[in-house]
XYZ file of C-alpha atoms in Angstrom:
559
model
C 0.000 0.000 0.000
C 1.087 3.298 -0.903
C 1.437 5.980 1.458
C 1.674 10.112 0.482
C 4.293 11.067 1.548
C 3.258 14.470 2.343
C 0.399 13.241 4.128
C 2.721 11.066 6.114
C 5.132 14.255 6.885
C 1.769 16.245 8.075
C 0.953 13.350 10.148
C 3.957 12.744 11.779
C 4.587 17.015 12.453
C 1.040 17.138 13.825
C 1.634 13.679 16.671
C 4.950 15.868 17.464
C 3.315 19.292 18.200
C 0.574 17.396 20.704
C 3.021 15.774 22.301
C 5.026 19.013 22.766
C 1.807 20.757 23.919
C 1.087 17.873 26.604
C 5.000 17.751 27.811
C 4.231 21.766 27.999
C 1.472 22.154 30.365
C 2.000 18.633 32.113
C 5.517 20.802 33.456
C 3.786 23.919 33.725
C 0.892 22.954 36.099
C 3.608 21.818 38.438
C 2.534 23.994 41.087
C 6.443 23.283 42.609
C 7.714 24.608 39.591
C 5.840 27.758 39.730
C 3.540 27.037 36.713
C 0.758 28.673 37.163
C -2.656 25.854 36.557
C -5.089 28.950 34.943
C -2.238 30.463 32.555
C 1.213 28.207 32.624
C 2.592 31.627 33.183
C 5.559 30.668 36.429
C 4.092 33.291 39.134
C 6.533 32.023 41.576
C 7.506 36.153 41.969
C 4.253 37.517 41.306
C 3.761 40.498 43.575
C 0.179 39.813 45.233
C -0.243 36.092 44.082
C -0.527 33.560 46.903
C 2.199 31.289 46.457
C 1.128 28.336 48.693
C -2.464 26.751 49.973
C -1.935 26.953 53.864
C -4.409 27.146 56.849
C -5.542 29.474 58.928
C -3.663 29.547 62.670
C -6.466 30.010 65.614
C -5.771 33.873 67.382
C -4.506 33.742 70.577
C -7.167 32.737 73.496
C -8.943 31.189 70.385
C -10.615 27.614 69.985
C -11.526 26.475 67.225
C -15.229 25.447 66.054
C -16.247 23.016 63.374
C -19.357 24.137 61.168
C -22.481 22.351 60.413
C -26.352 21.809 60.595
C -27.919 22.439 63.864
C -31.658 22.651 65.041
C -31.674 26.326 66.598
C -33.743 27.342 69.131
C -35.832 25.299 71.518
C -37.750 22.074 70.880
C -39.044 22.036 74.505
C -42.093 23.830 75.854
C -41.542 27.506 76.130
C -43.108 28.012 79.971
C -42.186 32.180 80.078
C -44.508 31.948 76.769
C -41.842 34.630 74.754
C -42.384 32.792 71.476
C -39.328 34.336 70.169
C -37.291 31.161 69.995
C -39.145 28.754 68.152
C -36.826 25.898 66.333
C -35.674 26.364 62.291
C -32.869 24.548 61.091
C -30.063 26.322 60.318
C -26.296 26.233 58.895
C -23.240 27.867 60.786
C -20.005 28.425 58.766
C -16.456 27.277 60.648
C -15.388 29.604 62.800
C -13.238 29.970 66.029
C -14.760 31.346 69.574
C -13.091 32.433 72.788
C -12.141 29.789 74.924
C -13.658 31.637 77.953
C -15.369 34.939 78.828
C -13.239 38.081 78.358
C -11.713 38.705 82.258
C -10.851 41.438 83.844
C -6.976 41.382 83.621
C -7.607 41.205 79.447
C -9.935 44.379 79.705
C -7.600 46.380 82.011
C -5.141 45.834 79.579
C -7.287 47.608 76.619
C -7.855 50.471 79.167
C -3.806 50.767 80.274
C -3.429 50.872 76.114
C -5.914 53.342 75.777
C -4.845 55.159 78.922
C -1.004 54.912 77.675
C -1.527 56.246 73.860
C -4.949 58.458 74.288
C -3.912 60.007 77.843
C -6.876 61.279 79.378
C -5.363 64.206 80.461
C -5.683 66.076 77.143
C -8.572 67.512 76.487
C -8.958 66.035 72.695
C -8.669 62.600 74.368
C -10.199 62.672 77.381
C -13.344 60.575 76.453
C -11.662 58.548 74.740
C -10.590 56.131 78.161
C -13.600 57.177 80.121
C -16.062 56.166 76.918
C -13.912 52.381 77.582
C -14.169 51.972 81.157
C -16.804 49.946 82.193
C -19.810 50.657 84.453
C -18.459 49.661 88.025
C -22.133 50.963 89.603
C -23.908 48.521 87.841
C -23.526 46.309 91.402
C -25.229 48.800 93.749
C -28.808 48.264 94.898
C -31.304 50.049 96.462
C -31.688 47.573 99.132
C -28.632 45.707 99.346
C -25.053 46.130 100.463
C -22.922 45.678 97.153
C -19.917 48.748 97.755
C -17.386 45.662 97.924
C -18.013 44.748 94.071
C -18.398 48.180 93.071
C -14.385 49.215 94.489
C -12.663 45.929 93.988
C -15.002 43.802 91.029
C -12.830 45.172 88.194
C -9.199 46.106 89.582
C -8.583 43.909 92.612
C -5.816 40.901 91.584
C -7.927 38.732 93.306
C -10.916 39.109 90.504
C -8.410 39.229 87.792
C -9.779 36.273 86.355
C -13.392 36.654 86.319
C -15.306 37.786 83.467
C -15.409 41.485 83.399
C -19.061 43.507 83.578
C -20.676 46.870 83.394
C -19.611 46.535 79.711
C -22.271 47.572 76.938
C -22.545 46.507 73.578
C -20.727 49.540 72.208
C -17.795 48.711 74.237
C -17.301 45.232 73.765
C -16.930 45.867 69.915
C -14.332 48.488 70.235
C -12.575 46.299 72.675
C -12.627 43.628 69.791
C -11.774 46.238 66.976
C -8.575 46.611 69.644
C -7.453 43.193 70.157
C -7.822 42.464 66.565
C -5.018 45.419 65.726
C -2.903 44.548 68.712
C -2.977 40.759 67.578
C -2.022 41.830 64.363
C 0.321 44.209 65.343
C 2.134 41.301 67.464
C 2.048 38.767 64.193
C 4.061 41.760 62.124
C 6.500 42.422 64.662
C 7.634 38.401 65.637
C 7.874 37.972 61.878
C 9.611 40.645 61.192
C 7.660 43.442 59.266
C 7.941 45.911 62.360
C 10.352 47.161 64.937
C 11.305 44.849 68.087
C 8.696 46.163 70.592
C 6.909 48.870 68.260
C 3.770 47.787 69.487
C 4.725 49.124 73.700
C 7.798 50.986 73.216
C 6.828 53.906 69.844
C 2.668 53.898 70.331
C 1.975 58.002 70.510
C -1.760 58.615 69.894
C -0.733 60.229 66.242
C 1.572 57.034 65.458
C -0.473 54.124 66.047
C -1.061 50.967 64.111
C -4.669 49.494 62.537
C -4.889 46.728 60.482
C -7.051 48.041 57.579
C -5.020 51.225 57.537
C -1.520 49.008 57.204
C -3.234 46.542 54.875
C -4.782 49.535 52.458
C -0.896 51.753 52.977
C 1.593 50.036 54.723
C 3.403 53.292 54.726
C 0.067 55.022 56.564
C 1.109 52.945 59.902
C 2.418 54.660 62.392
C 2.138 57.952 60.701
C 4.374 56.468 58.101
C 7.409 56.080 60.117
C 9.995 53.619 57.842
C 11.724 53.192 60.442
C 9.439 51.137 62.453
C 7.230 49.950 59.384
C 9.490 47.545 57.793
C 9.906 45.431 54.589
C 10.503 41.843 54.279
C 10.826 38.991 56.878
C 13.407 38.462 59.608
C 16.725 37.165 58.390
C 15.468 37.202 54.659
C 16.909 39.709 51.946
C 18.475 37.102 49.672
C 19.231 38.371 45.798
C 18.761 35.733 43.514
C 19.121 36.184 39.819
C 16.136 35.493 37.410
C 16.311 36.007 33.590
C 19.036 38.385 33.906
C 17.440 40.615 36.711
C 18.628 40.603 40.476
C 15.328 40.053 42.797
C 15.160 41.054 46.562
C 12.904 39.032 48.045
C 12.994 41.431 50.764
C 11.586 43.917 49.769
C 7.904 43.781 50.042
C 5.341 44.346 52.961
C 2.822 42.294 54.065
C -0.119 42.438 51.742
C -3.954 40.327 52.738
C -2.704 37.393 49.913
C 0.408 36.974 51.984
C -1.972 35.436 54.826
C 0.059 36.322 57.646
C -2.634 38.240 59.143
C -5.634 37.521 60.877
C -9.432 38.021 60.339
C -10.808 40.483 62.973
C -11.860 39.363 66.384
C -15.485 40.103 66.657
C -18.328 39.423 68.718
C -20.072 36.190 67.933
C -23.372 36.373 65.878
C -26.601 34.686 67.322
C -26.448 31.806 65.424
C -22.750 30.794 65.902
C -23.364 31.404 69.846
C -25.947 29.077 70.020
C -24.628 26.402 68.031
C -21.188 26.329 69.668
C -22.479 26.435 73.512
C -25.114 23.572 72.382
C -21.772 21.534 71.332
C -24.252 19.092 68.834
C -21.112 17.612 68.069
C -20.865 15.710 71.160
C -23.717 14.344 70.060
C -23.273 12.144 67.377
C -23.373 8.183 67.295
C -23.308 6.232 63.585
C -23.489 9.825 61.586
C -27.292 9.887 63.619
C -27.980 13.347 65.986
C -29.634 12.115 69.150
C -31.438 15.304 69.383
C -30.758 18.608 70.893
C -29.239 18.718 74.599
C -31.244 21.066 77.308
C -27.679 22.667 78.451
C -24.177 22.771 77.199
C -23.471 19.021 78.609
C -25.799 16.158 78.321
C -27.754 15.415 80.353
C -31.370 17.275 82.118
C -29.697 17.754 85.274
C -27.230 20.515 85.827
C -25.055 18.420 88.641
C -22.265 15.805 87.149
C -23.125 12.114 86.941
C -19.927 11.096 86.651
C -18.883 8.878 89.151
C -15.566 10.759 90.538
C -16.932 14.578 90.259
C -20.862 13.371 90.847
C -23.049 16.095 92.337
C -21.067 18.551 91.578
C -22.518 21.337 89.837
C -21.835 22.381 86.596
C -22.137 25.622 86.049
C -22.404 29.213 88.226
C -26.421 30.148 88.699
C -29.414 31.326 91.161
C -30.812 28.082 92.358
C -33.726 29.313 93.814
C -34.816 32.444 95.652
C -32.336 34.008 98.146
C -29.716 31.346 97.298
C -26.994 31.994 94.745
C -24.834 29.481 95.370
C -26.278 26.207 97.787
C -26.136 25.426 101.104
C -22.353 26.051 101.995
C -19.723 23.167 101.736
C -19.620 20.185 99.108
C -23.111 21.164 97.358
C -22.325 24.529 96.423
C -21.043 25.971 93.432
C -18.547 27.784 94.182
C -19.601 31.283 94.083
C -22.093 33.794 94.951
C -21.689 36.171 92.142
C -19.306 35.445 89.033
C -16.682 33.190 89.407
C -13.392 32.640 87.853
C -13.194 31.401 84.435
C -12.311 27.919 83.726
C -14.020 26.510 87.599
C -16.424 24.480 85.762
C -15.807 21.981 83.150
C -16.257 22.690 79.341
C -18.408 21.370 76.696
C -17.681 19.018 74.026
C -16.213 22.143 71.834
C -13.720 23.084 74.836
C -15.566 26.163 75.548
C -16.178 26.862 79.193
C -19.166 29.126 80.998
C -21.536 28.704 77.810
C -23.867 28.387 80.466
C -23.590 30.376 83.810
C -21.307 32.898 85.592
C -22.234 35.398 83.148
C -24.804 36.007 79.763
C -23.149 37.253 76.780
C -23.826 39.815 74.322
C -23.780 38.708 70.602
C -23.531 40.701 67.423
C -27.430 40.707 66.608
C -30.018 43.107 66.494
C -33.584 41.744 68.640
C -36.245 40.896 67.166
C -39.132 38.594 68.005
C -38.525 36.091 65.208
C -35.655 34.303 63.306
C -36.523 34.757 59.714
C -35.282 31.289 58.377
C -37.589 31.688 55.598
C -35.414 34.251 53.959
C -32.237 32.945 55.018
C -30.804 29.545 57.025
C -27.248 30.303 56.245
C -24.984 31.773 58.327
C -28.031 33.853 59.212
C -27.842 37.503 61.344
C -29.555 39.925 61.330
C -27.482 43.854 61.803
C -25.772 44.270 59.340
C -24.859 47.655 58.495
C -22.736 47.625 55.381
C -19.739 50.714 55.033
C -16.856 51.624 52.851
C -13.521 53.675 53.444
C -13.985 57.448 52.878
C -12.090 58.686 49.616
C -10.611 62.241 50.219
C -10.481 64.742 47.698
C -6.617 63.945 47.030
C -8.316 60.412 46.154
C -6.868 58.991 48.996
C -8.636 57.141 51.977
C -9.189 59.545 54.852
C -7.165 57.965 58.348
C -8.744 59.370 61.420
C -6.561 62.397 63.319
C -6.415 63.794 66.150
C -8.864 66.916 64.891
C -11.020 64.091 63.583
C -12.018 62.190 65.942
C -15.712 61.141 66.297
C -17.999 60.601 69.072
C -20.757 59.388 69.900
C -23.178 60.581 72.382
C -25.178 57.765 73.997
C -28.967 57.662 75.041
C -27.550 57.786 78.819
C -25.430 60.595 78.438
C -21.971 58.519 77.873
C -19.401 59.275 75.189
C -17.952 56.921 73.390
C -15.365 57.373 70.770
C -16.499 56.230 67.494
C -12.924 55.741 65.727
C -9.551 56.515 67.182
C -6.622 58.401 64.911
C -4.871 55.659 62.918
C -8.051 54.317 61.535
C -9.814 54.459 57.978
C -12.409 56.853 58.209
C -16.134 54.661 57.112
C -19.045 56.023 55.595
C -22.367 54.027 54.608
C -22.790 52.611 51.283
C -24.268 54.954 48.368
C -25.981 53.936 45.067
C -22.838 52.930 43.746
C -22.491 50.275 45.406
C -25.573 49.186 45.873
C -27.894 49.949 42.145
C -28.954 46.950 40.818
C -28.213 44.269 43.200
C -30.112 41.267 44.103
C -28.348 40.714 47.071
C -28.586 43.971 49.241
C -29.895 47.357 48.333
C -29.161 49.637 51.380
C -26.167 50.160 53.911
C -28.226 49.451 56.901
C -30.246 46.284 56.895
C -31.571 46.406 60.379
C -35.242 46.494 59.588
C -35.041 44.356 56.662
C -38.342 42.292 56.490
C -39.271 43.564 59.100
C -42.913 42.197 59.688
C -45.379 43.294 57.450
C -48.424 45.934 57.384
C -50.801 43.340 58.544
C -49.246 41.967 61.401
C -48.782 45.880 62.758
C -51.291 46.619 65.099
C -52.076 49.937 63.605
C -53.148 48.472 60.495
C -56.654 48.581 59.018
C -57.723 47.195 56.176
C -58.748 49.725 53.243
C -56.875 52.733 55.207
C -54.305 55.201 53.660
C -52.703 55.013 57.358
C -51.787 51.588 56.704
C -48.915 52.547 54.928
C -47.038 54.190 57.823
C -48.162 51.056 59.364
C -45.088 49.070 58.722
C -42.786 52.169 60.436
C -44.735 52.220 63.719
C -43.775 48.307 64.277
C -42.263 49.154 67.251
C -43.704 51.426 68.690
C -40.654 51.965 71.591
C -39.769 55.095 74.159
C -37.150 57.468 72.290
C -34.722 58.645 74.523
C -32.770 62.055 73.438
C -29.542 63.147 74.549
C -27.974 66.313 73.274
C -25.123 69.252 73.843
C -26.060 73.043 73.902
C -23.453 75.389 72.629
C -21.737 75.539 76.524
C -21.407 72.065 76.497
C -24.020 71.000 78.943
C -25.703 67.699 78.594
C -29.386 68.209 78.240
C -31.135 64.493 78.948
C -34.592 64.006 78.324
C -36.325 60.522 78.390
C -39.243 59.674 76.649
C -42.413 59.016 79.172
C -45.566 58.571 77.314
C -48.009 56.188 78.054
C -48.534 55.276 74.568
C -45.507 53.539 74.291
C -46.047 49.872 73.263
C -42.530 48.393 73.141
C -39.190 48.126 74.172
C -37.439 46.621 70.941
C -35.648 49.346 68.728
C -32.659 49.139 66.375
C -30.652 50.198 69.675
C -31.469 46.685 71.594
C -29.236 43.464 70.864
C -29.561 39.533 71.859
C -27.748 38.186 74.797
C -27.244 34.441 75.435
C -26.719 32.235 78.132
C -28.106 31.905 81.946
C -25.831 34.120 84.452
C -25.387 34.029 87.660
C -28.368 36.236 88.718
C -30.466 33.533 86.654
C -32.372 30.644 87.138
C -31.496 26.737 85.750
C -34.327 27.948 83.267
C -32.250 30.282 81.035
C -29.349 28.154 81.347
C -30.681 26.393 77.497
C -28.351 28.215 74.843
C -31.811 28.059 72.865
C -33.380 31.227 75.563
C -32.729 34.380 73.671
C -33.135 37.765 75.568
C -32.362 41.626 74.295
C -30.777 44.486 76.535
C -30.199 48.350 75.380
C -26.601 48.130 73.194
C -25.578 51.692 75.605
C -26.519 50.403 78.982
C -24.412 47.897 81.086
C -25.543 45.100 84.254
C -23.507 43.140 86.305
C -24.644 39.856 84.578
C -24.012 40.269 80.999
C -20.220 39.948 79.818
C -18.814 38.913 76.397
C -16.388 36.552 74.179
C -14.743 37.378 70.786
C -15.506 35.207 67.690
C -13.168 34.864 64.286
C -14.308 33.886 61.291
C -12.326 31.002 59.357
C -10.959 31.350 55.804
C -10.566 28.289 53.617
C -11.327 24.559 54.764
C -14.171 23.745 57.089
C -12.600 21.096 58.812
C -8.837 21.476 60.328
C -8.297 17.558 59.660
C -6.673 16.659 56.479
C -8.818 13.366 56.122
C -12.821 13.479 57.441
C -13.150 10.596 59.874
C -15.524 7.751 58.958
C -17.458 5.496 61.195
């Protein structure tokens, strides 16, 4: 048989080009190589291009929390008839969660910080610490002898481990906005990318250090100092040669695709609260949920079964009226008020006090219902969407110390509402916002919330029905305000027409407390307090959120 030869050439040429192509990408996807698997471009010195899959470290005091399906709410009969918790199923993402409740010693050491850099002593920063320091009155009574708690609760060594109180909402999320720079700060500084001790030794109030404002300019931290800002890591700086051009690798700052650092510490959201104190995950037998536990340990009996620790009681709470604690001796639990973190044991998730010593605020806004019909993901509701304000040099505005903010609470306190070093935010406008399908407004407080009919000032056919929707709830508004000398003018709102409590300005707390009875000690009971005003049983933890895999085990376990 007779073969063409140019046919045979053609043939032969075209089985040498695949093979060529093949060999190609086959050594360009070699991620060890540098060959990039979207392009085959080698981005092995890319400038912003993530050069290695790696997970995400837990932040100090941190534990971390496996996501997952989890009935929220209460199955049980609801005896204070609240109907605000009924059960929907719902879907939490990874995250991690304070192993215990913030303590004392870890908020005096915001306030020395704040007290160090802002010093109260100058007029432009004086409210700055006193906004921060917490509510130490919150412990008196009219009829009962509390001065003891009210001097030594938050300073004395001897309560340095107890959660700290008279903390609002307000506060708690500054003090998290804090920890997450000062975290942060500490990563830079052991790896290299700022000056030994920075963080305590070069901290003025006009050279300070925030994460967005480093991760946006690194040359905007600490008022742009280079000689505290620095590039590359410790001990790096090698030259290398690559086609014909000498690289130093040290020369670069830390950029958010480096993943050095960390997500912000935050206050947990309803959702995550609940499903981490519950601890479902304890739980499980054959890949089959035995149903939902009545506290953070199994069990319907708050005293330990467990033959070496049994009667013991397992959390801090008001057994009954006029008795806080037991009978003195082996049947009591081991305090009166709070109690030091870490006295009772933790649940499956290695948290401890998810039920007792103190509530805890969380990151929502109150309302009556969860709306699972809209959303069973990761839901929350207060979210209040913002963006960094562009100057007119086209640069992002950092807060100074003629810029400073505050805000002037319903009870008269004043809280700083940024601190210099910061990105100045602003809501969301139309730009951002025109045509989506996802969100349409910066603040998304009131989003679905309730309907005209279910307002009691509806009425079928009526043009007032309209407004009917706004006048929801129907709560007291409180006004503070400052006359032109300065002087606080209060004035609270006292009509009798008032039909509510709930407003935009109330958020959920979790957990039983000390002051509380075995009752609230479900993580399913759901409460709301005023965001400005403090008590002496409601504290707080810091959540994180988790980037990348859900699980930290490299191979799921099988049964």
């Amino acid at each position: 048989m007779k073969v063409n030869n140019r046919k045979f050439f053609q043939l032969v040429l075209s089985f040498v080009l695949i093979l060529g192509v093949s060999s190609c990408f086959k050594k360009s996807s070699s991620l060890g190589k540098g060959g990039s698997r979207a392009t085959g471009w080698d981005m092995t010195n890319q400038k912003g291009v993530s050069k290695q899959a790696g997970e995400q470290q837990a932040g100090p005091g941190l534990v971390f929390i496996e996501g997952g399906t989890f009935t929220m709410g209460k199955i049980q009969d609801d005896v204070m008839h609240d109907w605000n918790n009924s059960a929907t199923q719902q879907h939490v993402q990874s995250f991690y969660m304070d192993e215990t409740e913030v303590t004392n010693s870890m908020y005096l050491e915001y306030l020395q910080w704040l007290k160090n850099v802002f010093p109260p002593t100058e007029a432009s920063y004086k409210n700055i610490y006193e906004g921060a320091l917490p509510d130490t009155l919150v412990w008196r009574n009219r009829l009962g002898y509390s001065e003891n708690m009210t001097n030594n609760y938050l300073r004395h060594p001897s309560y340095s481990q107890y959660p700290v109180v008279g903390v609002n909402w307000i506060q708690a999320n500054e003090f998290s906005k804090w920890r997450t720079d000062r975290v942060n700060e500490a990563l830079l500084e052991k790896n290299g990318y700022l000056k030994k001790d920075a963080k305590t030794l070069d901290v003025t109030a006009e050279n300070s250090f925030s994460t967005e404002a480093y991760l946006y300019s690194p040359t905007s931290a600490y008022g742009g100092d280079d000689k505290i800002v620095l590039k590359g890591k410790k001990g790096s700086g090698t030259k290398e040669a690559k086609n014909g051009k000498v690289i130093d690798s040290k020369n670069i700052y830390i950029q958010r695709s480096s993943g050095l650092l960390l997500p912000e510490y935050r206050l947990p959201t309803e959702a995550e609260w609940e499903y981490a104190a519950a601890a479902d995950i304890g739980q499980r037998e054959y890949n089959v949920y035995k149903g939902q536990k009545k506290y953070p340990w199994s069990g319907q009996s708050t005293r330990s079964g467990k033959r070496k620790t049994i009667g013991d009681q397992l959390a801090n709470f008001k057994q009954g009226n006029g008795d806080y604690g037991g009978i003195a001796g082996w049947s009591d639990d081991g305090a009166d008020i709070t109690n030091q973190v870490k006295k009772y044991p933790s649940n499956d998730f290695g948290l401890y006090d998810m039920a007792g010593n103190v509530a805890e605020w969380v990151a929502d806004v109150y309302r009556p219902i969860v709306d699972n019909e809209f959303n069973d993901f990761n839901y929350f509701r207060g979210n209040q969407y913002t963006k960094n304000k562009i100057g007119d040099n086209g640069k992002v505005e950092i807060v100074t110390k003629e810029t400073i903010k505050y805000d002037t609470l319903r009870n008269g306190k004043v809280i700083a509402r940024s601190l210099p070093g910061q990105i100045v935010q602003v809501p969301l406008d139309e730009n951002e916002t025109f045509l989506r399908q996802n969100f349409d407004r910066s603040n998304n407080f009131n989003y679905r919330d309730g309907d005209q009919q279910s307002s009691k000032e509806f009425k079928l056919g009526s043009s007032e029905s309209i407004k009917a929707q706004k006048s929801m709830y129907n709560s007291p508004k409180h006004n503070v305000t400052v006359d032109s000398l300065g002087k606080m003018i209060r004035k609270s709102d006292r009509s009798n027409k008032r039909t509510t409590l709930v407003d935009d300005y109330v958020r959920v707390y979790k957990g039983g407390s000390w002051r509380d009875r075995a009752f609230w000690l479900d993580p399913a009971q759901r409460r709301y307090f005023p965001q400005d005003l403090a008590t002496d049983y409601i504290g707080f933890r810091c959540a994180m959120s988790r980037v990348g895999s859900k699980s930290q085990n490299k191979k799921r376990p099988r049964n």
